[in-house]
């Protein structure tokens, strides 16, 4: 990054050895008639000599000589001479850059910015880079001050708003910081530039840390709209699940299984650990048909290795439960004669596990009509069955009935999935998050 104005230094180095030559009266009058007089640069011969020597030493990377000549120029400078102060600051910036002396560079930039001789058009970038130096020194307040001055000076760089956003968030001003990120994203999209995925990651993480999960979910949906990859689906859903389990709260297995079902649909179950969580959840809440189906799928895709014998035991247990429960038709018969909808919901779960989506919807609807069930849970699963059947409008209508709490967020994620292409972008998915 070049801070030193070549034009300014040329003005200094182009001066003759004698500065006190006065044009004749006729020459002065003629010049005045032709054009307005340019501002006169006032420097002493001693200052000029030392400054030229310092510049030559900096270019030769002879920093010991450069420091001596800068000290000589400083000593030769006349108090109150803005020209000499300006050129001296330029040289100090040049020397600090050449030596990669960041503290000295920060001081020199401050001196240059204080000069009334500095061109207004150069201030924005100088303020921005002074802010970067402050960030490196962990001087956040100084960084914010300089970034804001850079923006006021007309410096137009998207990184400026992003850095200000991060600093505001770190300082506790989450709303202002997120508004800045939103502005940067809008500007990039308007100019046809892609939005880096990690910008969304930062916003989502910030909102979850601030216990603003509903807004975090909105940002997550924005990211998935733009980047509907397997890796992003997994990351967003696991982040949602982990935050829902935070501070003594728990998502609950009935809600958790619907998150895992979405991970299965988006092909974002990464490895045997994800499959172990899935089948343990289905086993705990009495869904043996789904336990068997998920284990078989995991083995078929190679994500459950043959050496993982624990899945053999889990499958055997689930198959024993299926034999005990009897045929699903028996569950359906009992559901129709039951006083409430719980048996119908259980039969719907079996049909959902077996990918018989039409029958699942039928039984879930029966469960709602009989009552005694969690309507949000059942409507979520009606939406899942429709989504699996490719019935987008019906799926979204069911999900729209689920609006509160974590269930509402889960329904929103499923709705987003319905709106995405059916084939999720193939991206390597890494487990152990």
Short mmCIF file of C-alpha atoms in Angstrom, two decimals:
data_model
loop_
_atom_site.label_atom_id
_atom_site.label_comp_id
_atom_site.label_asym_id
_atom_site.label_seq_id
_atom_site.Cartn_x
_atom_site.Cartn_y
_atom_site.Cartn_z
CA UNK A 1 0.00 0.00 0.00
CA UNK A 2 1.46 3.34 -1.03
CA UNK A 3 0.63 6.32 1.13
CA UNK A 4 3.28 8.77 0.01
CA UNK A 5 2.16 11.32 -2.56
CA UNK A 6 4.65 11.24 -5.44
CA UNK A 7 3.39 14.60 -6.61
CA UNK A 8 4.05 16.14 -3.22
CA UNK A 9 7.55 14.75 -3.03
CA UNK A 10 8.24 15.83 -6.60
CA UNK A 11 7.30 19.35 -5.59
CA UNK A 12 9.88 19.14 -2.84
CA UNK A 13 12.66 17.46 -4.79
CA UNK A 14 12.16 19.57 -7.91
CA UNK A 15 12.97 22.81 -6.12
CA UNK A 16 16.23 24.46 -7.07
CA UNK A 17 19.11 24.99 -4.68
CA UNK A 18 18.19 28.64 -4.29
CA UNK A 19 14.67 29.29 -3.06
CA UNK A 20 14.82 33.07 -2.64
CA UNK A 21 15.00 34.18 -6.28
CA UNK A 22 12.37 36.86 -6.84
CA UNK A 23 10.99 37.38 -10.39
CA UNK A 24 11.05 40.89 -11.83
CA UNK A 25 8.02 43.14 -11.43
CA UNK A 26 7.14 42.74 -15.13
CA UNK A 27 7.41 38.96 -14.92
CA UNK A 28 5.23 38.89 -11.83
CA UNK A 29 2.60 41.08 -13.50
CA UNK A 30 2.59 38.97 -16.67
CA UNK A 31 2.25 35.74 -14.69
CA UNK A 32 -0.61 37.15 -12.67
CA UNK A 33 -2.44 38.14 -15.85
CA UNK A 34 -1.99 34.70 -17.40
CA UNK A 35 -3.18 32.55 -14.50
CA UNK A 36 -3.77 32.63 -10.76
CA UNK A 37 -0.56 32.20 -8.86
CA UNK A 38 0.03 28.73 -7.43
CA UNK A 39 0.58 28.51 -3.69
CA UNK A 40 4.23 29.06 -2.87
CA UNK A 41 6.11 26.24 -1.12
CA UNK A 42 8.23 27.61 1.67
CA UNK A 43 11.10 25.38 2.86
CA UNK A 44 14.62 26.13 3.91
CA UNK A 45 17.72 24.92 2.08
CA UNK A 46 18.86 22.98 5.17
CA UNK A 47 15.52 21.15 5.32
CA UNK A 48 15.56 20.41 1.60
CA UNK A 49 19.09 18.97 1.73
CA UNK A 50 18.30 16.67 4.65
CA UNK A 51 14.95 15.61 3.12
CA UNK A 52 16.55 14.68 -0.21
CA UNK A 53 19.24 12.67 1.58
CA UNK A 54 16.60 10.90 3.68
CA UNK A 55 14.60 9.99 0.58
CA UNK A 56 17.65 8.56 -1.16
CA UNK A 57 18.58 6.51 1.91
CA UNK A 58 15.03 5.12 2.25
CA UNK A 59 15.03 4.01 -1.39
CA UNK A 60 18.42 2.35 -0.85
CA UNK A 61 17.09 0.70 2.33
CA UNK A 62 19.92 2.34 4.26
CA UNK A 63 17.73 2.90 7.27
CA UNK A 64 20.46 4.05 9.64
CA UNK A 65 21.28 6.93 7.29
CA UNK A 66 17.59 7.55 6.65
CA UNK A 67 16.95 7.96 10.39
CA UNK A 68 19.89 10.36 10.72
CA UNK A 69 18.70 12.49 7.82
CA UNK A 70 15.10 12.48 9.04
CA UNK A 71 16.36 13.71 12.40
CA UNK A 72 18.35 16.41 10.58
CA UNK A 73 15.27 17.44 8.60
CA UNK A 74 13.26 17.54 11.83
CA UNK A 75 15.90 19.78 13.42
CA UNK A 76 16.01 22.05 10.37
CA UNK A 77 12.22 22.41 10.19
CA UNK A 78 10.87 25.77 11.25
CA UNK A 79 8.12 25.79 13.85
CA UNK A 80 4.80 26.56 12.19
CA UNK A 81 6.03 25.84 8.65
CA UNK A 82 3.23 23.64 7.29
CA UNK A 83 5.13 22.78 4.11
CA UNK A 84 8.08 21.35 5.95
CA UNK A 85 5.83 19.49 8.41
CA UNK A 86 3.90 18.00 5.49
CA UNK A 87 6.99 16.83 3.60
CA UNK A 88 8.52 15.46 6.81
CA UNK A 89 5.37 13.44 7.53
CA UNK A 90 5.46 12.07 3.97
CA UNK A 91 9.04 10.94 4.43
CA UNK A 92 8.28 9.34 7.80
CA UNK A 93 5.44 7.39 6.21
CA UNK A 94 7.77 6.25 3.44
CA UNK A 95 10.46 5.17 5.91
CA UNK A 96 8.03 3.32 8.17
CA UNK A 97 6.56 1.49 5.19
CA UNK A 98 9.98 0.48 3.94
CA UNK A 99 10.95 -0.85 7.38
CA UNK A 100 7.51 -2.40 8.00
CA UNK A 101 7.46 -0.53 11.31
CA UNK A 102 3.72 -0.45 11.95
CA UNK A 103 3.73 1.63 15.17
CA UNK A 104 5.92 4.24 13.46
CA UNK A 105 3.67 4.13 10.40
CA UNK A 106 0.61 4.79 12.56
CA UNK A 107 2.28 7.84 14.10
CA UNK A 108 3.43 9.15 10.72
CA UNK A 109 -0.04 8.77 9.20
CA UNK A 110 -1.51 10.69 12.12
CA UNK A 111 0.95 13.51 11.44
CA UNK A 112 0.16 13.45 7.73
CA UNK A 113 -3.59 13.53 8.36
CA UNK A 114 -3.11 16.54 10.63
CA UNK A 115 -1.49 18.54 7.83
CA UNK A 116 -3.60 21.23 6.16
CA UNK A 117 -1.53 20.58 3.02
CA UNK A 118 -2.86 17.05 2.57
CA UNK A 119 -5.11 16.68 -0.46
CA UNK A 120 -8.68 15.95 0.61
CA UNK A 121 -8.91 13.08 -1.88
CA UNK A 122 -6.15 11.20 -0.09
CA UNK A 123 -7.72 11.32 3.35
CA UNK A 124 -10.21 8.46 2.96
CA UNK A 125 -7.66 5.77 2.23
CA UNK A 126 -5.28 7.12 4.86
CA UNK A 127 -7.98 7.00 7.52
CA UNK A 128 -8.93 3.47 6.46
CA UNK A 129 -5.37 2.21 6.69
CA UNK A 130 -4.86 3.99 9.97
CA UNK A 131 -7.87 2.03 11.19
CA UNK A 132 -6.29 -1.23 10.03
CA UNK A 133 -3.14 -0.39 11.99
CA UNK A 134 -5.28 0.31 15.06
CA UNK A 135 -7.01 -3.05 14.66
CA UNK A 136 -3.63 -4.79 14.54
CA UNK A 137 -2.75 -3.07 17.80
CA UNK A 138 -6.14 -4.09 19.30
CA UNK A 139 -7.12 -0.43 19.63
CA UNK A 140 -10.75 -0.94 18.65
CA UNK A 141 -11.98 2.51 19.63
CA UNK A 142 -9.23 4.15 17.55
CA UNK A 143 -10.05 1.81 14.66
CA UNK A 144 -13.75 2.70 14.74
CA UNK A 145 -12.94 6.41 14.85
CA UNK A 146 -10.67 6.17 11.80
CA UNK A 147 -13.01 3.92 9.83
CA UNK A 148 -15.87 6.34 10.40
CA UNK A 149 -13.67 9.23 9.30
CA UNK A 150 -12.70 7.26 6.19
CA UNK A 151 -16.35 6.80 5.33
CA UNK A 152 -17.07 10.49 5.97
CA UNK A 153 -14.17 11.33 3.63
CA UNK A 154 -15.83 9.36 0.85
CA UNK A 155 -13.77 6.19 1.02
CA UNK A 156 -15.85 3.59 -0.80
CA UNK A 157 -14.78 0.08 0.06
CA UNK A 158 -17.07 -2.76 1.16
CA UNK A 159 -14.44 -4.03 3.59
CA UNK A 160 -14.79 -0.76 5.50
CA UNK A 161 -18.44 -1.41 6.35
CA UNK A 162 -17.71 -5.03 7.20
CA UNK A 163 -14.91 -4.08 9.58
CA UNK A 164 -17.10 -1.45 11.21
CA UNK A 165 -19.84 -4.03 11.57
CA UNK A 166 -17.55 -6.48 13.33
CA UNK A 167 -16.20 -3.78 15.64
CA UNK A 168 -19.69 -2.61 16.54
CA UNK A 169 -20.75 -6.17 17.29
CA UNK A 170 -17.67 -6.76 19.42
CA UNK A 171 -18.51 -3.57 21.27
CA UNK A 172 -22.04 -4.80 22.00
CA UNK A 173 -23.88 -2.85 19.30
CA UNK A 174 -25.27 -5.88 17.51
CA UNK A 175 -28.07 -4.10 15.65
CA UNK A 176 -25.80 -1.46 14.11
CA UNK A 177 -23.22 -4.09 13.20
CA UNK A 178 -25.75 -6.35 11.50
CA UNK A 179 -27.24 -3.39 9.66
CA UNK A 180 -23.77 -2.67 8.25
CA UNK A 181 -23.32 -6.29 7.16
CA UNK A 182 -26.74 -6.17 5.53
CA UNK A 183 -25.71 -3.02 3.68
CA UNK A 184 -22.52 -4.61 2.42
CA UNK A 185 -24.37 -7.70 1.23
CA UNK A 186 -26.94 -5.57 -0.63
CA UNK A 187 -24.14 -3.56 -2.27
CA UNK A 188 -22.32 -6.68 -3.42
CA UNK A 189 -25.46 -8.18 -4.88
CA UNK A 190 -26.32 -4.91 -6.63
CA UNK A 191 -22.88 -4.91 -8.26
CA UNK A 192 -23.16 -8.56 -9.28
CA UNK A 193 -20.53 -9.77 -6.83
CA UNK A 194 -20.98 -12.96 -4.80
CA UNK A 195 -21.44 -12.67 -1.04
CA UNK A 196 -18.81 -14.69 0.86
CA UNK A 197 -20.57 -17.47 2.85
CA UNK A 198 -18.60 -16.64 5.99
CA UNK A 199 -20.37 -13.27 6.21
CA UNK A 200 -23.60 -15.14 6.78
CA UNK A 201 -21.83 -17.45 9.22
CA UNK A 202 -20.71 -14.46 11.25
CA UNK A 203 -24.19 -12.92 11.39
CA UNK A 204 -25.83 -16.24 12.32
CA UNK A 205 -23.31 -16.98 15.06
CA UNK A 206 -23.63 -13.43 16.43
CA UNK A 207 -27.42 -13.66 16.70
CA UNK A 208 -27.38 -17.07 18.35
CA UNK A 209 -24.84 -15.82 20.91
CA UNK A 210 -27.20 -12.90 21.60
CA UNK A 211 -30.07 -15.39 22.15
CA UNK A 212 -31.92 -14.04 19.11
CA UNK A 213 -32.61 -17.39 17.49
CA UNK A 214 -35.53 -16.26 15.34
CA UNK A 215 -33.35 -13.64 13.61
CA UNK A 216 -30.50 -16.15 13.35
CA UNK A 217 -32.90 -18.46 11.57
CA UNK A 218 -33.78 -15.69 9.11
CA UNK A 219 -30.11 -15.13 8.28
CA UNK A 220 -29.59 -18.88 7.96
CA UNK A 221 -32.42 -19.08 5.46
CA UNK A 222 -30.84 -16.23 3.51
CA UNK A 223 -27.56 -18.13 3.38
CA UNK A 224 -29.24 -21.34 2.30
CA UNK A 225 -31.17 -19.51 -0.39
CA UNK A 226 -27.88 -18.42 -1.89
CA UNK A 227 -25.75 -21.45 -0.99
CA UNK A 228 -28.00 -24.55 -0.63
CA UNK A 229 -25.08 -26.95 -0.24
CA UNK A 230 -24.98 -30.09 1.83
CA UNK A 231 -22.27 -28.58 4.01
CA UNK A 232 -24.29 -25.44 4.68
CA UNK A 233 -27.46 -27.37 5.45
CA UNK A 234 -25.58 -29.48 7.96
CA UNK A 235 -23.85 -26.51 9.55
CA UNK A 236 -27.01 -24.46 9.89
CA UNK A 237 -29.13 -27.30 11.26
CA UNK A 238 -26.50 -28.40 13.77
CA UNK A 239 -26.01 -24.82 14.91
CA UNK A 240 -29.77 -24.52 15.39
CA UNK A 241 -29.90 -27.80 17.30
CA UNK A 242 -26.94 -26.96 19.54
CA UNK A 243 -28.27 -23.49 20.37
CA UNK A 244 -31.69 -24.95 21.14
CA UNK A 245 -29.98 -27.27 23.61
CA UNK A 246 -28.06 -24.40 25.23
CA UNK A 247 -28.23 -23.21 28.86
CA UNK A 248 -30.14 -26.15 30.27
CA UNK A 249 -32.82 -26.12 27.60
CA UNK A 250 -33.34 -29.08 25.32
CA UNK A 251 -34.84 -29.38 21.88
CA UNK A 252 -36.64 -32.61 22.73
CA UNK A 253 -36.45 -35.80 20.73
CA UNK A 254 -39.71 -35.29 18.83
CA UNK A 255 -38.44 -31.99 17.45
CA UNK A 256 -34.89 -33.30 17.11
CA UNK A 257 -35.98 -36.16 14.86
CA UNK A 258 -37.60 -33.71 12.45
CA UNK A 259 -34.29 -31.81 12.23
CA UNK A 260 -32.49 -35.09 11.57
CA UNK A 261 -35.07 -35.94 8.91
CA UNK A 262 -34.26 -32.69 7.15
CA UNK A 263 -30.54 -33.49 7.34
CA UNK A 264 -31.38 -36.83 5.74
CA UNK A 265 -33.37 -35.16 2.96
CA UNK A 266 -30.61 -32.65 2.22
CA UNK A 267 -27.99 -35.43 2.31
CA UNK A 268 -26.16 -33.60 5.06
CA UNK A 269 -25.77 -36.54 7.45
CA UNK A 270 -22.02 -36.72 7.36
CA UNK A 271 -20.83 -39.89 9.03
CA UNK A 272 -21.64 -42.69 11.44
CA UNK A 273 -21.83 -40.23 14.34
CA UNK A 274 -24.73 -38.42 12.68
CA UNK A 275 -26.43 -41.72 11.90
CA UNK A 276 -25.88 -42.91 15.47
CA UNK A 277 -27.62 -39.82 16.82
CA UNK A 278 -30.47 -40.31 14.37
CA UNK A 279 -31.14 -43.97 15.16
CA UNK A 280 -30.69 -43.44 18.89
CA UNK A 281 -33.34 -40.73 18.73
CA UNK A 282 -35.79 -42.86 16.75
CA UNK A 283 -35.21 -45.76 19.09
CA UNK A 284 -35.80 -43.60 22.17
CA UNK A 285 -39.15 -42.30 20.90
CA UNK A 286 -40.38 -45.63 19.55
CA UNK A 287 -39.91 -45.36 15.81
CA UNK A 288 -38.37 -48.77 14.99
CA UNK A 289 -39.35 -48.71 11.31
CA UNK A 290 -37.36 -45.49 10.87
CA UNK A 291 -34.43 -46.90 12.84
CA UNK A 292 -34.15 -49.80 10.40
CA UNK A 293 -34.59 -47.59 7.33
CA UNK A 294 -31.91 -45.13 8.44
CA UNK A 295 -29.38 -47.87 9.28
CA UNK A 296 -29.94 -49.54 5.92
CA UNK A 297 -29.48 -46.20 4.13
CA UNK A 298 -26.31 -45.36 6.06
CA UNK A 299 -24.79 -48.71 5.19
CA UNK A 300 -25.78 -48.40 1.54
CA UNK A 301 -24.09 -44.99 1.26
CA UNK A 302 -20.99 -46.19 3.09
CA UNK A 303 -21.38 -43.67 5.90
CA UNK A 304 -21.97 -46.48 8.38
CA UNK A 305 -18.91 -48.71 7.97
CA UNK A 306 -19.17 -52.47 8.29
CA UNK A 307 -16.92 -52.29 11.35
CA UNK A 308 -19.53 -50.26 13.27
CA UNK A 309 -21.16 -53.28 14.88
CA UNK A 310 -23.21 -51.18 17.30
CA UNK A 311 -25.66 -50.53 14.47
CA UNK A 312 -26.22 -54.26 14.11
CA UNK A 313 -27.47 -54.40 17.68
CA UNK A 314 -29.65 -51.32 17.23
CA UNK A 315 -31.22 -52.78 14.09
CA UNK A 316 -31.88 -56.12 15.79
CA UNK A 317 -33.61 -54.35 18.67
CA UNK A 318 -35.72 -52.27 16.28
CA UNK A 319 -36.73 -55.33 14.27
CA UNK A 320 -37.83 -57.05 17.48
CA UNK A 321 -40.00 -54.03 18.33
CA UNK A 322 -41.57 -54.12 14.86
CA UNK A 323 -42.53 -57.79 15.37
CA UNK A 324 -44.02 -56.94 18.73
CA UNK A 325 -46.07 -54.06 17.31
CA UNK A 326 -47.41 -56.19 14.50
CA UNK A 327 -48.37 -55.11 10.98
CA UNK A 328 -48.96 -51.41 10.38
CA UNK A 329 -52.48 -52.22 9.22
CA UNK A 330 -53.25 -53.28 12.76
CA UNK A 331 -51.97 -49.94 14.06
CA UNK A 332 -54.21 -48.18 11.56
CA UNK A 333 -57.27 -50.16 12.64
CA UNK A 334 -56.67 -49.34 16.28
CA UNK A 335 -56.12 -45.70 15.38
CA UNK A 336 -59.51 -45.40 13.73
CA UNK A 337 -61.34 -46.72 16.78
CA UNK A 338 -59.24 -44.86 19.38
CA UNK A 339 -60.76 -42.11 21.51
CA UNK A 340 -57.95 -39.66 20.65
CA UNK A 341 -55.46 -39.13 17.89
CA UNK A 342 -52.33 -40.54 19.47
CA UNK A 343 -52.61 -43.96 17.83
CA UNK A 344 -53.29 -42.33 14.47
CA UNK A 345 -50.18 -40.19 14.84
CA UNK A 346 -48.15 -43.30 15.71
CA UNK A 347 -49.48 -45.07 12.60
CA UNK A 348 -48.63 -41.97 10.55
CA UNK A 349 -45.06 -42.16 11.84
CA UNK A 350 -44.80 -45.76 10.63
CA UNK A 351 -46.06 -44.86 7.17
CA UNK A 352 -43.69 -41.88 7.06
CA UNK A 353 -40.77 -44.16 7.94
CA UNK A 354 -41.78 -46.53 5.14
CA UNK A 355 -42.05 -43.63 2.67
CA UNK A 356 -45.78 -44.20 2.22
CA UNK A 357 -46.42 -40.48 2.26
CA UNK A 358 -50.06 -40.52 1.19
CA UNK A 359 -51.03 -42.89 4.01
CA UNK A 360 -48.94 -40.89 6.45
CA UNK A 361 -50.87 -37.72 5.60
CA UNK A 362 -54.18 -39.60 5.93
CA UNK A 363 -53.33 -40.87 9.41
CA UNK A 364 -51.90 -37.56 10.57
CA UNK A 365 -55.07 -35.80 9.45
CA UNK A 366 -57.07 -38.37 11.41
CA UNK A 367 -54.91 -37.65 14.46
CA UNK A 368 -55.68 -33.93 14.21
CA UNK A 369 -59.40 -34.56 13.85
CA UNK A 370 -59.48 -36.79 16.94
CA UNK A 371 -57.34 -34.41 19.00
CA UNK A 372 -55.16 -35.13 22.00
CA UNK A 373 -51.96 -34.66 19.98
CA UNK A 374 -49.39 -31.89 19.53
CA UNK A 375 -50.83 -30.06 16.52
CA UNK A 376 -47.50 -28.39 15.69
CA UNK A 377 -45.73 -31.73 15.68
CA UNK A 378 -48.37 -33.40 13.52
CA UNK A 379 -48.59 -30.48 11.06
CA UNK A 380 -44.79 -30.53 10.72
CA UNK A 381 -44.95 -34.18 9.75
CA UNK A 382 -47.82 -33.64 7.34
CA UNK A 383 -45.58 -31.06 5.68
CA UNK A 384 -42.67 -33.53 5.63
CA UNK A 385 -44.81 -36.21 3.97
CA UNK A 386 -46.00 -33.76 1.31
CA UNK A 387 -42.43 -32.51 0.78
CA UNK A 388 -41.18 -36.04 0.23
CA UNK A 389 -43.98 -36.62 -2.25
CA UNK A 390 -42.99 -33.50 -4.19
CA UNK A 391 -46.24 -31.72 -3.28
CA UNK A 392 -44.75 -28.31 -2.61
CA UNK A 393 -47.92 -26.26 -2.17
CA UNK A 394 -49.45 -28.74 0.28
CA UNK A 395 -46.19 -29.04 2.20
CA UNK A 396 -45.82 -25.28 2.59
CA UNK A 397 -49.45 -24.94 3.66
CA UNK A 398 -48.87 -27.47 6.45
CA UNK A 399 -45.60 -25.87 7.57
CA UNK A 400 -47.27 -22.44 7.61
CA UNK A 401 -49.53 -23.65 10.44
CA UNK A 402 -46.48 -24.12 12.68
CA UNK A 403 -45.34 -20.72 13.89
CA UNK A 404 -44.12 -20.83 17.48
CA UNK A 405 -40.86 -21.65 19.22
CA UNK A 406 -38.27 -24.11 17.90
CA UNK A 407 -41.01 -25.97 16.01
CA UNK A 408 -41.72 -22.80 14.04
CA UNK A 409 -38.05 -22.53 13.08
CA UNK A 410 -37.96 -26.17 12.03
CA UNK A 411 -41.02 -25.62 9.84
CA UNK A 412 -39.30 -22.60 8.29
CA UNK A 413 -36.24 -24.68 7.44
CA UNK A 414 -38.40 -27.33 5.83
CA UNK A 415 -40.23 -24.64 3.85
CA UNK A 416 -36.91 -23.34 2.60
CA UNK A 417 -35.93 -26.85 1.54
CA UNK A 418 -39.19 -27.19 -0.41
CA UNK A 419 -38.34 -23.96 -2.25
CA UNK A 420 -34.85 -25.20 -3.17
CA UNK A 421 -33.93 -27.36 -6.16
CA UNK A 422 -34.61 -31.00 -5.38
CA UNK A 423 -30.95 -31.93 -5.91
CA UNK A 424 -28.86 -30.25 -3.25
CA UNK A 425 -25.43 -29.12 -4.41
CA UNK A 426 -22.87 -31.86 -3.94
CA UNK A 427 -20.27 -30.53 -1.54
CA UNK A 428 -18.00 -32.55 0.77
CA UNK A 429 -19.59 -32.77 4.20
CA UNK A 430 -17.31 -33.05 7.20
CA UNK A 431 -18.58 -34.43 10.48
CA UNK A 432 -17.63 -33.94 14.13
CA UNK A 433 -19.02 -30.39 14.39
#
